[in-house]
mmCIF file of C-alpha atoms in Angstrom:
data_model
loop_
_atom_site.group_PDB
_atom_site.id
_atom_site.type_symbol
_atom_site.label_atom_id
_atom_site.label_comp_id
_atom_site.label_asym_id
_atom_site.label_seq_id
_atom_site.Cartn_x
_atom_site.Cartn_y
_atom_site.Cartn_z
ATOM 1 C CA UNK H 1 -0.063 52.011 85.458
ATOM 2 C CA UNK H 2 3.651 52.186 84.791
ATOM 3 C CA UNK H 3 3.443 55.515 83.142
ATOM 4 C CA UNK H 4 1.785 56.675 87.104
ATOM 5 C CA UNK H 5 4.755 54.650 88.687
ATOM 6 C CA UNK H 6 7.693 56.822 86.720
ATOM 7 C CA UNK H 7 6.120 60.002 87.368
ATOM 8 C CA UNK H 8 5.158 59.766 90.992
ATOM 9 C CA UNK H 9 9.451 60.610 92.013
ATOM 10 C CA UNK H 10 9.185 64.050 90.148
ATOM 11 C CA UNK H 11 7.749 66.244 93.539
ATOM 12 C CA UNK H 12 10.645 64.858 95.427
ATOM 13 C CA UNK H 13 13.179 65.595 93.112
ATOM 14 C CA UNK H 14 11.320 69.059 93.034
ATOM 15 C CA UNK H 15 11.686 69.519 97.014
ATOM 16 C CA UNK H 16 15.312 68.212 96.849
ATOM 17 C CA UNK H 17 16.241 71.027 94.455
ATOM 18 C CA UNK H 18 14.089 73.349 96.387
ATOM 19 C CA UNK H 19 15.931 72.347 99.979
ATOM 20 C CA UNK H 20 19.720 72.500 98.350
ATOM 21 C CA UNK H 21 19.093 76.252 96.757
ATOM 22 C CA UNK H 22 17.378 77.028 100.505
ATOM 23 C CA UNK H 23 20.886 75.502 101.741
ATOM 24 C CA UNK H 24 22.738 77.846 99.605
ATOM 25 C CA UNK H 25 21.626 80.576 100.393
ATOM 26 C CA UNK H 26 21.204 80.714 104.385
ATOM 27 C CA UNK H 27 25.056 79.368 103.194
ATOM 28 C CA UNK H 28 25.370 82.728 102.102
ATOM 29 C CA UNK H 29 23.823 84.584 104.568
ATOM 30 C CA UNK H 30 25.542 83.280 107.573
ATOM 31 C CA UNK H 31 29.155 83.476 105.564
ATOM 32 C CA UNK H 32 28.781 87.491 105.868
ATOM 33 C CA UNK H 33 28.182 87.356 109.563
ATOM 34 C CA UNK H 34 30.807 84.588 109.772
ATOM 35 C CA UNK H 35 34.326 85.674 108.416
ATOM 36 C CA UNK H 36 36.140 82.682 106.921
ATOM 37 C CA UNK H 37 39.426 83.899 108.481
ATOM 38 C CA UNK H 38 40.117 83.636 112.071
ATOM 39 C CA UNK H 39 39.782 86.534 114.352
ATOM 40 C CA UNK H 40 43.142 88.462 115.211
ATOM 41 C CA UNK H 41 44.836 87.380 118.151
ATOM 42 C CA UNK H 42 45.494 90.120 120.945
ATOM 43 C CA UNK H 43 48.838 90.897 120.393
ATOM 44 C CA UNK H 44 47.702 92.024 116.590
ATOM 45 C CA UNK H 45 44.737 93.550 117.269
ATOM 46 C CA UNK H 46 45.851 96.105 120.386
ATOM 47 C CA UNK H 47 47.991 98.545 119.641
ATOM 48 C CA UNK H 48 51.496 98.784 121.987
ATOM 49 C CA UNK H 49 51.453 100.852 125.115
ATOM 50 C CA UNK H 50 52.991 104.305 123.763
ATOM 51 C CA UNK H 51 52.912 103.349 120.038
ATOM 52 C CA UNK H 52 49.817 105.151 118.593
ATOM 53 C CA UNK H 53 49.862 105.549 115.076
ATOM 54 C CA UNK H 54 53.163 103.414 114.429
ATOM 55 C CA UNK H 55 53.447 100.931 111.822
ATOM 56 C CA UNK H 56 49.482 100.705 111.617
ATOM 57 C CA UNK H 57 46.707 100.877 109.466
ATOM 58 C CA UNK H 58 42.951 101.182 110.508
ATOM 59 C CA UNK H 59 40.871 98.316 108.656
ATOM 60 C CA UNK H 60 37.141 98.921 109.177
ATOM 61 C CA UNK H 61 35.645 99.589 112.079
ATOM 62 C CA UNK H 62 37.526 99.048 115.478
ATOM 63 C CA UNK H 63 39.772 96.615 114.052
ATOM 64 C CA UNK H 64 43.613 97.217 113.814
ATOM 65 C CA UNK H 65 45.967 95.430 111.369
ATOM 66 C CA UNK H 66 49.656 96.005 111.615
ATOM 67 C CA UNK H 67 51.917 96.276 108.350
ATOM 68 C CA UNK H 68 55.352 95.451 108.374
ATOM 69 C CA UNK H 69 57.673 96.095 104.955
ATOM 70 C CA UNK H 70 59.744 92.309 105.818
ATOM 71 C CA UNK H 71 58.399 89.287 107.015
ATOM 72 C CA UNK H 72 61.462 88.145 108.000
ATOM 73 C CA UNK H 73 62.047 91.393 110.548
ATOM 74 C CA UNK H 74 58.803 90.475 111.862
ATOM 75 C CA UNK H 75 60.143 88.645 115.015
ATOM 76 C CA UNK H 76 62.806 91.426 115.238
ATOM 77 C CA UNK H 77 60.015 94.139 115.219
ATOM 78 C CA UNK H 78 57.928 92.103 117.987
ATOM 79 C CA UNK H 79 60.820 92.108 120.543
ATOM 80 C CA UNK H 80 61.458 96.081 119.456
ATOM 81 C CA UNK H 81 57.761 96.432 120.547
ATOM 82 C CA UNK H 82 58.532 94.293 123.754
ATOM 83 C CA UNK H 83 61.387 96.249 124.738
ATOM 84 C CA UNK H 84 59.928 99.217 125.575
ATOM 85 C CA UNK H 85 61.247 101.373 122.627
ATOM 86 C CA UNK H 86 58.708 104.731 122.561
ATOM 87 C CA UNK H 87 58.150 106.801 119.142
ATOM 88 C CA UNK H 88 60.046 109.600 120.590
ATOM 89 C CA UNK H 89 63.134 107.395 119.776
ATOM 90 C CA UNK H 90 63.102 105.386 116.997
ATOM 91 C CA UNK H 91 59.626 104.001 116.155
ATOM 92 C CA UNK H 92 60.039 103.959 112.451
ATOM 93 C CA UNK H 93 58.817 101.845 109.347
ATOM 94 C CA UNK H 94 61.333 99.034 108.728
ATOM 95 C CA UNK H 95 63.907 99.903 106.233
ATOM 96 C CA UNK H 96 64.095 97.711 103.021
ATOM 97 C CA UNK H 97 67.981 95.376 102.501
ATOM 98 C CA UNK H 98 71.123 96.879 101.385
ATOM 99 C CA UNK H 99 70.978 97.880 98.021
ATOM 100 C CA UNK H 100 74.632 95.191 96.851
ATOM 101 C CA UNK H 101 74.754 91.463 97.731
ATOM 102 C CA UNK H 102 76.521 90.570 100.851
ATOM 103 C CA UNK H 103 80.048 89.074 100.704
ATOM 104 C CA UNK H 104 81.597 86.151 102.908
ATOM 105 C CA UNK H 105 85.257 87.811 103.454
ATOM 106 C CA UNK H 106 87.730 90.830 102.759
ATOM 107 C CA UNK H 107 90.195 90.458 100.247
ATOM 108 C CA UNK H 108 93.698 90.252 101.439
ATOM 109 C CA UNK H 109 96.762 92.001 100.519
ATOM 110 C CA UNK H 110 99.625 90.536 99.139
ATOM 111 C CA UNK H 111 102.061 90.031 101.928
ATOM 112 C CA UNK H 112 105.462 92.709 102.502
ATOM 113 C CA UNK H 113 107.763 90.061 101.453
ATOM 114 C CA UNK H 114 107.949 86.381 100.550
ATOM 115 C CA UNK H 115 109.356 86.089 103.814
ATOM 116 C CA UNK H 116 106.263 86.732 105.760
ATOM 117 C CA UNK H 117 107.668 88.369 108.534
ATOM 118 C CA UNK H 118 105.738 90.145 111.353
ATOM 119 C CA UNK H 119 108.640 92.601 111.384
ATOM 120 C CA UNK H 120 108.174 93.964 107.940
ATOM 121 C CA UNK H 121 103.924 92.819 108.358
ATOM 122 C CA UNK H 122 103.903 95.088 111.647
ATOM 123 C CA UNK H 123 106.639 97.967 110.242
ATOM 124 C CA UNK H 124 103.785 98.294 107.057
ATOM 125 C CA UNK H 125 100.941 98.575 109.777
ATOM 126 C CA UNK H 126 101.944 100.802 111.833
ATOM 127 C CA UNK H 127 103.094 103.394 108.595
ATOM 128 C CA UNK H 128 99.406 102.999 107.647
ATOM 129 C CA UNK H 129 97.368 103.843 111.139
ATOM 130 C CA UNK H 130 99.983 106.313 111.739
ATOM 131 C CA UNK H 131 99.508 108.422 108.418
ATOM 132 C CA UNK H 132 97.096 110.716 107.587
ATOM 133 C CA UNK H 133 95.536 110.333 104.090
ATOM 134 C CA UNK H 134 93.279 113.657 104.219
ATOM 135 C CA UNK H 135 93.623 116.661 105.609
ATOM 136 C CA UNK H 136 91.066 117.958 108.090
ATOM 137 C CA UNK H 137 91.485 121.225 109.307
ATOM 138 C CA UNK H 138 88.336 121.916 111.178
ATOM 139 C CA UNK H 139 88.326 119.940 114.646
ATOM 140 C CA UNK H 140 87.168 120.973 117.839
ATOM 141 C CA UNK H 141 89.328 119.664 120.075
ATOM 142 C CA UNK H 142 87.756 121.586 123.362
ATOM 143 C CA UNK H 143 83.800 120.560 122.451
ATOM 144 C CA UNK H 144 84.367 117.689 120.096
ATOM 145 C CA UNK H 145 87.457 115.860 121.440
ATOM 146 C CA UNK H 146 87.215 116.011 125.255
ATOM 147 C CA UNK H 147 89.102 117.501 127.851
ATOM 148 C CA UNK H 148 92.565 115.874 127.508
ATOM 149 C CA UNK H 149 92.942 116.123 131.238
ATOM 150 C CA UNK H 150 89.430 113.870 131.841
ATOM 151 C CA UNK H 151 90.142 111.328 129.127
ATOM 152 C CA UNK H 152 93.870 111.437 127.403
ATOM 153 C CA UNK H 153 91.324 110.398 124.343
ATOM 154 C CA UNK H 154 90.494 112.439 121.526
ATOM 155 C CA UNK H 155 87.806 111.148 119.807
ATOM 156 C CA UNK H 156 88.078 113.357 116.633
ATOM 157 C CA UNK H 157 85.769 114.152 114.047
ATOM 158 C CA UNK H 158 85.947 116.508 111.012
ATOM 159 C CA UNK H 159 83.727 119.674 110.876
ATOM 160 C CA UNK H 160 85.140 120.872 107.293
ATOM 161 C CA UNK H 161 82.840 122.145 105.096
ATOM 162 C CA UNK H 162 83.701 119.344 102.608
ATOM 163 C CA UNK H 163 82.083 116.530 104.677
ATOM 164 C CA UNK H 164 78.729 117.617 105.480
ATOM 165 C CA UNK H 165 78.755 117.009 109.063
ATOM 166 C CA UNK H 166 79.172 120.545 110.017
ATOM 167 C CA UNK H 167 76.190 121.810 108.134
ATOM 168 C CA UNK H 168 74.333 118.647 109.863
ATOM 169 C CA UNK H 169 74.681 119.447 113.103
ATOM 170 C CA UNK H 170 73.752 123.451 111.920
ATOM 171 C CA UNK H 171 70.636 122.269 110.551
ATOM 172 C CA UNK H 172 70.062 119.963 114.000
ATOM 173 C CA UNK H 173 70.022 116.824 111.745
ATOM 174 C CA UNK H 174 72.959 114.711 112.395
ATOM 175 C CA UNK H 175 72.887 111.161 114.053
ATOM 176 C CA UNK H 176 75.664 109.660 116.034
ATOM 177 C CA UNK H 177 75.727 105.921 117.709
ATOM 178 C CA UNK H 178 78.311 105.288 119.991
ATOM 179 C CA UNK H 179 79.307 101.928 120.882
ATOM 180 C CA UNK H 180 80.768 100.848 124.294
ATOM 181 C CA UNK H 181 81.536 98.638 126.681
ATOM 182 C CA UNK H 182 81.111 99.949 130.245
ATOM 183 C CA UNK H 183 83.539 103.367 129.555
ATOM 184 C CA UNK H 184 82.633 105.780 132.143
ATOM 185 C CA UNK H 185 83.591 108.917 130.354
ATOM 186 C CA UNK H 186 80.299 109.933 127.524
ATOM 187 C CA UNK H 187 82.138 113.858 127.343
ATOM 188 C CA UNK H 188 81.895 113.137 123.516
ATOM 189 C CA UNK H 189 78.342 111.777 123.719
ATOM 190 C CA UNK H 190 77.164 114.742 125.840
ATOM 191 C CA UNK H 191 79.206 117.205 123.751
ATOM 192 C CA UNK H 192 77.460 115.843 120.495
ATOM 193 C CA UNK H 193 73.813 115.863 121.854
ATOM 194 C CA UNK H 194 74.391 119.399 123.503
ATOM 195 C CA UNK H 195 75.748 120.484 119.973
ATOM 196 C CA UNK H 196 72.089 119.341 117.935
ATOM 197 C CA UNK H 197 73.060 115.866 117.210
ATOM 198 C CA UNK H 198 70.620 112.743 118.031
ATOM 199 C CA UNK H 199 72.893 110.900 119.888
ATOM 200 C CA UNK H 200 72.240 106.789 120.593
ATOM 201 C CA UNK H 201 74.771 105.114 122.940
ATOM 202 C CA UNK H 202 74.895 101.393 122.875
ATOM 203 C CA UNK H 203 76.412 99.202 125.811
ATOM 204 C CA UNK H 204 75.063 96.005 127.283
ATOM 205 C CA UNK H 205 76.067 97.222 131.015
ATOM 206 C CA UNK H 206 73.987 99.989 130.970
ATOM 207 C CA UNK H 207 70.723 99.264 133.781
ATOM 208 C CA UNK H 208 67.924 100.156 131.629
ATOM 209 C CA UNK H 209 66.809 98.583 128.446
ATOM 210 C CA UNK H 210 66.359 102.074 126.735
ATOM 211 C CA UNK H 211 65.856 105.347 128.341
ATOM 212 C CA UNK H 212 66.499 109.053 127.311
ATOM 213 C CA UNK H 213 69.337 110.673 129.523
ATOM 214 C CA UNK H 214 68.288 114.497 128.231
ATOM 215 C CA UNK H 215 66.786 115.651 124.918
ATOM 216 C CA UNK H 216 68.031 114.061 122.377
ATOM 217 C CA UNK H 217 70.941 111.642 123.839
ATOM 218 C CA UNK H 218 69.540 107.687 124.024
ATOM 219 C CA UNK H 219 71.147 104.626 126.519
ATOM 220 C CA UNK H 220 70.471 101.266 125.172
ATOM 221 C CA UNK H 221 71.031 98.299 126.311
ATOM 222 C CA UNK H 222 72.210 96.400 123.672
ATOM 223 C CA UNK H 223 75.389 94.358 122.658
ATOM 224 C CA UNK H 224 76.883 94.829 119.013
ATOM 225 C CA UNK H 225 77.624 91.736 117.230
ATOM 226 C CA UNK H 226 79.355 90.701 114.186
ATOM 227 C CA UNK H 227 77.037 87.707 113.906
ATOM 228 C CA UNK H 228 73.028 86.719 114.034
ATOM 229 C CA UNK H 229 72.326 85.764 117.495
ATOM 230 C CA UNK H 230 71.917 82.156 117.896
ATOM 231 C CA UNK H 231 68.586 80.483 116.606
ATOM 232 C CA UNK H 232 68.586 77.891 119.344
ATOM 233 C CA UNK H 233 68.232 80.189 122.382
ATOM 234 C CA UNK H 234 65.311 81.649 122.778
ATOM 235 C CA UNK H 235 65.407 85.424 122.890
ATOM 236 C CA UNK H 236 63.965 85.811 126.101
ATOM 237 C CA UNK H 237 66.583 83.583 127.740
ATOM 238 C CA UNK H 238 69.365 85.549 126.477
ATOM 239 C CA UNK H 239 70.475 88.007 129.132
ATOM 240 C CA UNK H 240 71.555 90.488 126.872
ATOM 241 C CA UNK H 241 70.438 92.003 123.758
ATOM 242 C CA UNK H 242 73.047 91.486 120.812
ATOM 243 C CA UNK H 243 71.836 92.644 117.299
ATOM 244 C CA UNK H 244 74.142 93.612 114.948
ATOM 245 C CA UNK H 245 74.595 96.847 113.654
ATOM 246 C CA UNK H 246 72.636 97.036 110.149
ATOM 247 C CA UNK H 247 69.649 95.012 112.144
ATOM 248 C CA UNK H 248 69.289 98.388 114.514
ATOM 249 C CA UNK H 249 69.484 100.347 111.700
ATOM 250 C CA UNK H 250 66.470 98.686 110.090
ATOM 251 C CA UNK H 251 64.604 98.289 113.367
ATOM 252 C CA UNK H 252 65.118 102.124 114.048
ATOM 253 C CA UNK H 253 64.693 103.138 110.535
ATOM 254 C CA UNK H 254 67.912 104.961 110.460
ATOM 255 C CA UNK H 255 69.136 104.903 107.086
ATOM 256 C CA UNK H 256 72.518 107.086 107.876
ATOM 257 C CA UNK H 257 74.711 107.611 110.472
ATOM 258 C CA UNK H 258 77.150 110.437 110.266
ATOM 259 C CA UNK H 259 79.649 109.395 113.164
ATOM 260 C CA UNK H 260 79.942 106.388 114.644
ATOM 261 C CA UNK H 261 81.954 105.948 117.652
ATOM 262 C CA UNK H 262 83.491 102.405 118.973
ATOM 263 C CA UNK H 263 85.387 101.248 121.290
ATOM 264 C CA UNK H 264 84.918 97.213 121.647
ATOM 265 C CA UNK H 265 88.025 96.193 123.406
ATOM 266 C CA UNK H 266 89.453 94.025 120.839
ATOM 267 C CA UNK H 267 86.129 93.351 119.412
ATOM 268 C CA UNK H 268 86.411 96.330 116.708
ATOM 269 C CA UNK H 269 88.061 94.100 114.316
ATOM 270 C CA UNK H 270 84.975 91.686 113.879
ATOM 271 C CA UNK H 271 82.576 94.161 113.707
ATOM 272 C CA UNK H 272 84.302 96.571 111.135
ATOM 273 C CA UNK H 273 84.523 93.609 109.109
ATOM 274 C CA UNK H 274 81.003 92.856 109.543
ATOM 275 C CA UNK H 275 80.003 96.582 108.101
ATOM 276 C CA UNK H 276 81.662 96.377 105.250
ATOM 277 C CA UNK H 277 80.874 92.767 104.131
ATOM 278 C CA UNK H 278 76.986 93.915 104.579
ATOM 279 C CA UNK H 279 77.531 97.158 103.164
ATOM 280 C CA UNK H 280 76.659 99.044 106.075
ATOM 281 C CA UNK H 281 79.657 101.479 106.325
ATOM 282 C CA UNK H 282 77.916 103.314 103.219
ATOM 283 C CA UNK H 283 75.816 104.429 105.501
ATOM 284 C CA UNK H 284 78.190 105.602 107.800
ATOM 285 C CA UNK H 285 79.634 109.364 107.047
ATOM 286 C CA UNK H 286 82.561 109.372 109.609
ATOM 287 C CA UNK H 287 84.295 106.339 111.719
ATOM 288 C CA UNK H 288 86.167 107.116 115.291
ATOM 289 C CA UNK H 289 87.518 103.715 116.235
ATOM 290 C CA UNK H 290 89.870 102.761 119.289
ATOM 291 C CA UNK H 291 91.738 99.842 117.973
ATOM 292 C CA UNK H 292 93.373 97.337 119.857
ATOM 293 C CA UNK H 293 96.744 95.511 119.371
ATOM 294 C CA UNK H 294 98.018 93.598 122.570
ATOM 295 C CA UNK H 295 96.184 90.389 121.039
ATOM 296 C CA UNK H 296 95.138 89.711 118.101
ATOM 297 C CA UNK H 297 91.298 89.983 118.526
ATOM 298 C CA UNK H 298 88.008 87.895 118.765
ATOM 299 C CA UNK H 299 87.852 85.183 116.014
ATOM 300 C CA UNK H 300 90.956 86.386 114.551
ATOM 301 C CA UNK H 301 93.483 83.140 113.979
ATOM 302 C CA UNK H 302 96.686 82.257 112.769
ATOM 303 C CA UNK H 303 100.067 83.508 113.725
ATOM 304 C CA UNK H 304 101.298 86.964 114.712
ATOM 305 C CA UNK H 305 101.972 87.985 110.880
ATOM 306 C CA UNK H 306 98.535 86.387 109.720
ATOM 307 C CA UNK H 307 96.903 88.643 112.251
ATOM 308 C CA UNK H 308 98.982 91.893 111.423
ATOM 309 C CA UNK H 309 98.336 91.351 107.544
ATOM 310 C CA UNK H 310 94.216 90.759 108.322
ATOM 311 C CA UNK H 311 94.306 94.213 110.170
ATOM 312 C CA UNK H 312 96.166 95.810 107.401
ATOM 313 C CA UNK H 313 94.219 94.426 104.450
ATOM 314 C CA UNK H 314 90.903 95.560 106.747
ATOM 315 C CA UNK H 315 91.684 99.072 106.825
ATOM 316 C CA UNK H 316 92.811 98.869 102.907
ATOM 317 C CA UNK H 317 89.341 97.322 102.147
ATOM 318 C CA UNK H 318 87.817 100.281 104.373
ATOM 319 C CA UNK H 319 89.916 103.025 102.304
ATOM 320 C CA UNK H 320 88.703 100.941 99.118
ATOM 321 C CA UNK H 321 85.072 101.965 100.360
ATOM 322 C CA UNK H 322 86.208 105.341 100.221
ATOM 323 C CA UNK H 323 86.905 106.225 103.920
ATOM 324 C CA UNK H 324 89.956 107.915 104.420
ATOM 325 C CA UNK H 325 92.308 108.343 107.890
ATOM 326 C CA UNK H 326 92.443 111.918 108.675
ATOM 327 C CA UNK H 327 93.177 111.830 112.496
ATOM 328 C CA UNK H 328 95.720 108.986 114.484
ATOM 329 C CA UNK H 329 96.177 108.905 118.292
ATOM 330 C CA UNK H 330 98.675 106.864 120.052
ATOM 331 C CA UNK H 331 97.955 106.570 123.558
ATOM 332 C CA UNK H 332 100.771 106.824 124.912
ATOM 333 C CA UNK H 333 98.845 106.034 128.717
ATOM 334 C CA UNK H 334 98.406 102.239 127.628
ATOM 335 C CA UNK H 335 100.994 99.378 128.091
ATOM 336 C CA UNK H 336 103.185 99.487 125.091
ATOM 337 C CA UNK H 337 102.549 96.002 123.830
ATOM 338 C CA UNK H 338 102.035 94.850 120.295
ATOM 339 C CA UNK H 339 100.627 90.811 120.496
ATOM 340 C CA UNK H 340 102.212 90.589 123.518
ATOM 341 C CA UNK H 341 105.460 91.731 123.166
ATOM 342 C CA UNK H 342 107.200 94.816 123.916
ATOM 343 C CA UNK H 343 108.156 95.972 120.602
ATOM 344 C CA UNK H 344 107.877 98.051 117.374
ATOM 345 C CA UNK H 345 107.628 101.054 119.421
ATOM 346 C CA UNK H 346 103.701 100.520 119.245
ATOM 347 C CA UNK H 347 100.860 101.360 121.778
ATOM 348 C CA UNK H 348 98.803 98.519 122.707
ATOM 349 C CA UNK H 349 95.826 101.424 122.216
ATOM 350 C CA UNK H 350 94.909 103.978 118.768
ATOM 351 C CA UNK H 351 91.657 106.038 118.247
ATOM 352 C CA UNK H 352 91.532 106.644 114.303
ATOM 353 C CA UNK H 353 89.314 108.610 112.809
ATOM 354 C CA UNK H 354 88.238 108.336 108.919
ATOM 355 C CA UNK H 355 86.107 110.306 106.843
ATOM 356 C CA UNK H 356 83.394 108.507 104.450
ATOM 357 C CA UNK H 357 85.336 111.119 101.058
ATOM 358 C CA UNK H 358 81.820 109.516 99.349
ATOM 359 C CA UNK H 359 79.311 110.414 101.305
ATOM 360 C CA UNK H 360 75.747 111.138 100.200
ATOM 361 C CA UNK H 361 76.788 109.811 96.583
ATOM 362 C CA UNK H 362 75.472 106.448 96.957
#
């Protein structure tokens, strides 16, 4: 009787058995019409208007996954999309970081004198920017410099043989960005893109966000900065686009620039600093930069001779990179003010231009 008792559990441990392996495998069965990760979300699944074929790679069938080389330039690629920019442009893959490890500040140079004056800081200065340290012998001063009636500017570049950018624009493969504020006169934009070049002008006054004025010659609508844009505003509340330089670069997948021409109004300092702390002005074969002196600059403190040694021990930490001055314009059209004051013979306005003497060696 208790022998009957013990045994009479065994078919329902049987069935139990039988109903957990049933379990398992309609388990299995509806995981492979059921994926375990959540369907893409709109904006990853549908390609941008105008971007066919960018950035993308086709997973199965009718489903779209998009591949970026940097999480962290995924936000930055998002707003590129949002923006408007079309693969005609500069739709390319993102680039990887600079190949050296960012720096927090230039070096300075010993001062003139123990003294400290901004006579002798100022006399030192104005030798520098107003010496040549490489001959150039090649420069177009009717195509490539303007019309000195339109502008009284001569934003110079060197088409010697020696510095490549010459046999760029022959072969139709030269880049230039220009960087502005508002100027009206683009003769040496217009020049550049009617001589081969890709030209890309940046100014955040321009009306549209980007838009190609004739083949080959880009207006953007964008602000250069020497610093990230601020984390607590939301990008879509800022009115204007700022991005620093090296971030367009990477967005654009532009790995060189051979000229780049700025003229910041007093903001030049900043962001010249800002290229060569990143390691951007590698990158960079040629440099045409109006400089400012009637005050001292944006986020550039201390006294008159702090400021005047910071500009010279810039410039020296730009020839250190191996960029050397081979053309210096005094306009003589500006006030002649040097921080304020009416002396030292100085214009309140240069345009130097510098040659990258290492170019393509990096």
């Amino acid at each position: 009787m208790s022998r009957r008792r013990l045994s009479r559990p065994l078919p329902l441990g049987l069935c139990s058995v039988a109903l957990l392996l049933l379990l398992l495998l309609l388990g299995g069965f509806w995981g492979s019409w059921c994926p375990r990760n959540p369907p893409p979300s709109r904006e990853e699944a549908l390609p941008p208007a105008g971007a066919a074929g960018a950035g993308r790679s086709e997973v199965g069938a009718g489903r779209v996954t998009y591949v970026r080389s940097l999480k962290r330039d995924r936000p930055a690629a998002r707003a590129q999309d949002a923006e408007g920019l079309g693969p005609d442009c500069c739709r390319s893959p993102l680039l990887q970081g600079r190949r050296k490890s960012l720096r927090w500040h230039i070096a300075l140079q010993p001062w003139v004198s123990p003294r400290h004056s901004l006579e002798e800081e100022a006399a030192r200065f104005l030798d520098y920017i107003s010496s040549s340290q490489v001959p150039c012998t090649n420069m177009d001063e009717k195509s490539l410099m303007g019309s000195s009636e339109e502008t009284q500017e001569p934003w110079a570049v060197c088409l010697d043989n020696t510095f490549h950018l010459a046999r760029q624009m022959h072969t139709r493969q030269c880049r230039i960005y220009s960087v502005g504020l508002g100027s009206g006169d683009k003769h040496f934009e217009e020049e550049m893109a009617r001589a081969g070049c890709e030209v890309h002008y940046f100014d955040p006054s321009v009306k549209e966000a980007h838009v190609l004025k004739r083949e080959g010659y880009w207006h953007h609508r964008i602000s250069i900065d020497w610093r990230d844009p601020n984390p607590a505003i939301a990008a879509h509340r800022q009115p204007i686009t700022t991005k620093k330089l090296g971030v367009i670069m990477n967005e654009f997948g532009h790995r060189k620039i051979d000229v780049l021409k700025a003229d910041l109004e007093s903001a030049e300092w900043k962001i010249l600093e800002n290229l060569i702390l990143e390691n951007v002005i590698e990158e960079i074969g040629q440099l045409v930069f109006a400089i400012h002196l009637h005050w001292p600059g944006f986020e550039v403190s201390g006294g008159d001779n702090d400021v005047v040694r910071y500009w010279y021990s810039l410039l020296k930490e730009l020839e250190l990179t191996g960029f050397k001055l081979f053309c210096s314009y005094k306009n003589v059209n500006k006030p002649q003010i040097f921080l304020q004051k009416q002396a030292f013979n100085a214009s309140s306005s240069y345009i130097l231009s510098w040659v990258n003497t290492q170019w393509g060696q990096h």
